[in-house]
GROMACS .gro file of C-alpha atoms in nm:
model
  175
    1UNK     CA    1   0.000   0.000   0.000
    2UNK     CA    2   0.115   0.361  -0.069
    3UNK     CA    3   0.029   0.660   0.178
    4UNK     CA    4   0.096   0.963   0.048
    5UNK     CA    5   0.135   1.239   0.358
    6UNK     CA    6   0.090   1.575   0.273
    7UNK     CA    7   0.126   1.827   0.571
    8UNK     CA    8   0.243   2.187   0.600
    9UNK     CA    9   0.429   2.317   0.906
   10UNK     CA   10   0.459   2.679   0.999
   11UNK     CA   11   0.693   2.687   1.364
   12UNK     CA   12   0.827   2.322   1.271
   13UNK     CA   13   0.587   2.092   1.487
   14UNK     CA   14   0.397   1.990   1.245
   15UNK     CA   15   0.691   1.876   1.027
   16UNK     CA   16   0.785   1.653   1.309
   17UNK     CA   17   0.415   1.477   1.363
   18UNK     CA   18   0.445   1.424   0.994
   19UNK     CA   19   0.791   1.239   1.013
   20UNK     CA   20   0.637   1.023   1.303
   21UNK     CA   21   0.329   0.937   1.103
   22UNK     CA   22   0.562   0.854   0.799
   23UNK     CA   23   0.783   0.593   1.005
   24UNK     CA   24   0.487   0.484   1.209
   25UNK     CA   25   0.328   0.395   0.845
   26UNK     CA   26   0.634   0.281   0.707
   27UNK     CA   27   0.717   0.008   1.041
   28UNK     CA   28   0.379  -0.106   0.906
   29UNK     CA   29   0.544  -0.193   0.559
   30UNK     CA   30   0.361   0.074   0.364
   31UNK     CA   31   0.525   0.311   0.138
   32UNK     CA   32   0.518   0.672   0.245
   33UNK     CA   33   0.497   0.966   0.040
   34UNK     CA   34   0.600   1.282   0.162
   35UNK     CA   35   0.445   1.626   0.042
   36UNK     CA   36   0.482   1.952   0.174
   37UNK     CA   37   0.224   2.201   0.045
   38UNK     CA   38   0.455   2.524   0.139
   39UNK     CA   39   0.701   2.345  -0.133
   40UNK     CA   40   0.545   2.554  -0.459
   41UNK     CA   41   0.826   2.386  -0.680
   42UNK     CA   42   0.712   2.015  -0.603
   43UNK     CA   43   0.445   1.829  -0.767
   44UNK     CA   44   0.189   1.611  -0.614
   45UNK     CA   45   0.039   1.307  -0.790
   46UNK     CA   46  -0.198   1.104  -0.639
   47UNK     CA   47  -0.138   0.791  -0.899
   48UNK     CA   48  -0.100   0.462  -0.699
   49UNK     CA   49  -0.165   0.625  -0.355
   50UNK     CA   50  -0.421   0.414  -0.160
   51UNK     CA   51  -0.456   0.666   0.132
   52UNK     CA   52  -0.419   0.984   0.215
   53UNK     CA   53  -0.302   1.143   0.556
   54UNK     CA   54  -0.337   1.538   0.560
   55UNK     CA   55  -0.141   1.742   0.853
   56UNK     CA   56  -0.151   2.114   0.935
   57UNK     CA   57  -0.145   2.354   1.206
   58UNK     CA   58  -0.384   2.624   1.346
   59UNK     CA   59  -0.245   2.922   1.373
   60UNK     CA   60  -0.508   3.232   1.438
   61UNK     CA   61  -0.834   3.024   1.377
   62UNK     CA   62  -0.674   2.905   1.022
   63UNK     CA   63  -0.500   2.595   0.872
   64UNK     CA   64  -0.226   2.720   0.612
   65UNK     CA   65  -0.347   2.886   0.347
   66UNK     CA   66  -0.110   2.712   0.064
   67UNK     CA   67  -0.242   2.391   0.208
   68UNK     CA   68  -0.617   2.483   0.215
   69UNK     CA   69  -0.546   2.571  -0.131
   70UNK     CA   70  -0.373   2.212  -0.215
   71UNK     CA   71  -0.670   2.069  -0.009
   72UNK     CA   72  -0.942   2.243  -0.243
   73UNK     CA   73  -0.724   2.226  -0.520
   74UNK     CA   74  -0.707   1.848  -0.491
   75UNK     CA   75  -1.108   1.769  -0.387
   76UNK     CA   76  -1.133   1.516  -0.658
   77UNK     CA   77  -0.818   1.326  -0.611
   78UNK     CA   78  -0.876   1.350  -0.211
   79UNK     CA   79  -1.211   1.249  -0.241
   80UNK     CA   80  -1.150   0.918  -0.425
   81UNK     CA   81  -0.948   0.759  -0.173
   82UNK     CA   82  -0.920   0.707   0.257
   83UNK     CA   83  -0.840   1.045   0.399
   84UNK     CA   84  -0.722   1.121   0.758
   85UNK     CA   85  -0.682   1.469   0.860
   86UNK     CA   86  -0.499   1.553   1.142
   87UNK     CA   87  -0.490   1.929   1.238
   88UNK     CA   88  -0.285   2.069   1.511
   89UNK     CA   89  -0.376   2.324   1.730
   90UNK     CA   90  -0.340   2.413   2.096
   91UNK     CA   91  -0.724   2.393   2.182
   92UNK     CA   92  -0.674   2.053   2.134
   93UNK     CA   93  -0.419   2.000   2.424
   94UNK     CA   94  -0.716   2.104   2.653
   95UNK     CA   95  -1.032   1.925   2.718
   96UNK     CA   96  -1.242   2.240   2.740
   97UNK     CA   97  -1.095   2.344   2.397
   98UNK     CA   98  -1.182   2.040   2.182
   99UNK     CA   99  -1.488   2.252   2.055
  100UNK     CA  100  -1.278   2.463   1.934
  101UNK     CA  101  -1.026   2.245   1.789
  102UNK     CA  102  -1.329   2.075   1.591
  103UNK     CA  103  -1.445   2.435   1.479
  104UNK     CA  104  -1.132   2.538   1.313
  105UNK     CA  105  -1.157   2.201   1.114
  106UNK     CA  106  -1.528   2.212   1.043
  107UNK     CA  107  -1.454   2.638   0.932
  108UNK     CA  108  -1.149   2.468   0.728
  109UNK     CA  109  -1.356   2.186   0.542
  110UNK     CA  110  -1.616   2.463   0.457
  111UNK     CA  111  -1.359   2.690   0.316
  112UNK     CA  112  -1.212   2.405   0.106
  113UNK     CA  113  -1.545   2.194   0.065
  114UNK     CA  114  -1.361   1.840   0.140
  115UNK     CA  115  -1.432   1.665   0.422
  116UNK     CA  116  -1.199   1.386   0.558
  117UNK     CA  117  -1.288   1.014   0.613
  118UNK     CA  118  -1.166   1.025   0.941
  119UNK     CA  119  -0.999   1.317   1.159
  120UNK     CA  120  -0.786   1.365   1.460
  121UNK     CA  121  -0.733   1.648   1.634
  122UNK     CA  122  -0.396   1.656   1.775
  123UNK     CA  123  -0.227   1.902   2.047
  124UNK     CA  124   0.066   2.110   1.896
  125UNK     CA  125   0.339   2.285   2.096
  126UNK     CA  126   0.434   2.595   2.197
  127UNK     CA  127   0.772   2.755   2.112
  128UNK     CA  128   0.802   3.124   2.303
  129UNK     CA  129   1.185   3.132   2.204
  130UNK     CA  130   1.057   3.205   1.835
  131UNK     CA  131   0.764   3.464   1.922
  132UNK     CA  132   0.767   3.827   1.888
  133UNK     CA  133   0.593   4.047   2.174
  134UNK     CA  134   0.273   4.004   1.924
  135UNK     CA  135   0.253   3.639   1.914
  136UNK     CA  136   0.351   3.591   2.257
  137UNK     CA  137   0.059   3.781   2.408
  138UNK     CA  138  -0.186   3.637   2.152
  139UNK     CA  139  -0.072   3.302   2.288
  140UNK     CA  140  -0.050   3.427   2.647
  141UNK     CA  141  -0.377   3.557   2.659
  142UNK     CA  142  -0.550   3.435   2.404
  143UNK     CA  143  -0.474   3.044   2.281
  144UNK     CA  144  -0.335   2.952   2.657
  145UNK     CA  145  -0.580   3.196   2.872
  146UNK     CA  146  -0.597   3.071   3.262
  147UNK     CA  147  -0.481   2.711   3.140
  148UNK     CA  148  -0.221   2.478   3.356
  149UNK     CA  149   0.097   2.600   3.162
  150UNK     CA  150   0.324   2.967   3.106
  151UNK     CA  151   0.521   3.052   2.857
  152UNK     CA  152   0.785   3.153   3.088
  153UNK     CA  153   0.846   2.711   3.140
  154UNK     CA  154   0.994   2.717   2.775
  155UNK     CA  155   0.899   2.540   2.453
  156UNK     CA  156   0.683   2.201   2.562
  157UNK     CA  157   0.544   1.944   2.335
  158UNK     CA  158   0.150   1.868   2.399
  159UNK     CA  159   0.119   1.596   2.162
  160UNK     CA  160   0.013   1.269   2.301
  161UNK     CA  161   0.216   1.071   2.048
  162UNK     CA  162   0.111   0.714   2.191
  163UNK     CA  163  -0.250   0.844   2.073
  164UNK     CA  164  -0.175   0.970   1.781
  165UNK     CA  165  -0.017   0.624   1.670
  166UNK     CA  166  -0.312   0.428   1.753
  167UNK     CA  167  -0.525   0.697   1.579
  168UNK     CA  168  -0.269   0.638   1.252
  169UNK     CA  169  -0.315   0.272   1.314
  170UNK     CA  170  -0.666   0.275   1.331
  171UNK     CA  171  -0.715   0.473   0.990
  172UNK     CA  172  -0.447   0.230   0.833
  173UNK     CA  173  -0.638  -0.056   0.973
  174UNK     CA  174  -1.002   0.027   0.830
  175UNK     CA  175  -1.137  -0.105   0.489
   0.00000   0.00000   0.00000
C-alpha cells in the first residue's frame, strides 16, 4: 500500500508529527509519500496512492493557506481515496478546547469543501523562544488563557504521540 502524507508546518511541529506518522506507516510496511504544500516547486500526484493522511497547524483560527489551497485544489483526487486529517492546534491540548479544535476544522472543510474520512485532532506545541511580543501575548492571553501552563516554562510538546499512533493505526487498519 502507498500513503501519500501531505502536511504543512509553519513553527516546525507539524513537520515533526508528519515524520512520526511517515515511520509509524512505514514500520507497518507501507510506502510513504512525503508532500509539503509550502514546497510551490514540487508536484503532487496522487497515482498509486491508496490513502491519504493530511497534517496542518492552526495558527489564528486558520489551517495554512497554501495547504487549504492544495486541499481544495485536490477535492477530486482527495475524495476518491481514505483520507485522515490531522490538524494541530493548541485547543486541542485542553479538554475544554476540543470545541474549538473541531471548529477550526469544520470552518477549514467549509472553506475548502472536502471533508476527511476520518480526523484527529492533535495538540501542537508551543515555542516562546521564536515569538515576537505580538505572538507571545496572543498566545499568552489568548490560545493559553488561565490554562495549567506559562510561557515563561519554555517550549513544551502537547502531543500525546502514543494516541496519535493508535489513531494512525486505526485509519491504516479500516477497509
Amino acid at each position: 500500500m502507498t500513503v501519500a502524507i501531505i502536511f504543512e508546518t509553519i513553527e516546525g511541529h507539524t513537520g515533526k508529527i508528519a515524520k512520526f506518522v511517515a515511520d509509524h506507516v512505514r514500520k507497518s510496511g507501507q510506502e510513504v509519500t512525503l508532500i509539503d504544500t509550502s514546497d510551490r516547486t514540487g508536484q503532487a500526484s496522487f497515482d498509486g496512492v491508496d490513502k491519504v493522511i493530511l497534517a496542518a497547524p492552526v495558527h489564528e483560527r486558520r489551517h495554512p493557506k497554501a495547504f487549504e489551497v492544495f486541499v481544495s485544489a485536490s477535492h477530486q483526487d482527495l475524495a476518491a481515496r481514505p483520507t485522515l486529517m490531522i490538524s494541530v492546534s493548541m485547543s486541542a491540548a485542553f479538554p475544554e478546547g476540543l470545541d474549538e479544535a473541531q471548529e477550526y476544522l469544520t470552518e477549514m472543510e467549509m472553506r475548502t469543501r472536502f471533508s476527511p474520512t476520518s480526523e484527529a485532532l492533535v495538540a501542537g506545541a508551543v515555542k516562546p523562544g521564536g515569538y515576537d511580543y505580538f505572538q507571545s501575548q496572543v498566545v499568552r492571553h489568548a490560545v493559553l488563557g488561565d490554562r495549567d501552563y506559562s510561557l515563561d516554562e519554555g517550549e513544551r510538546e502537547f502531543t500525546d504521540w502514543d494516541a496519535l499512533a493508535k489513531q494512525i493505526d486505526d485509519f491504516m487498519n479500516a477497509a
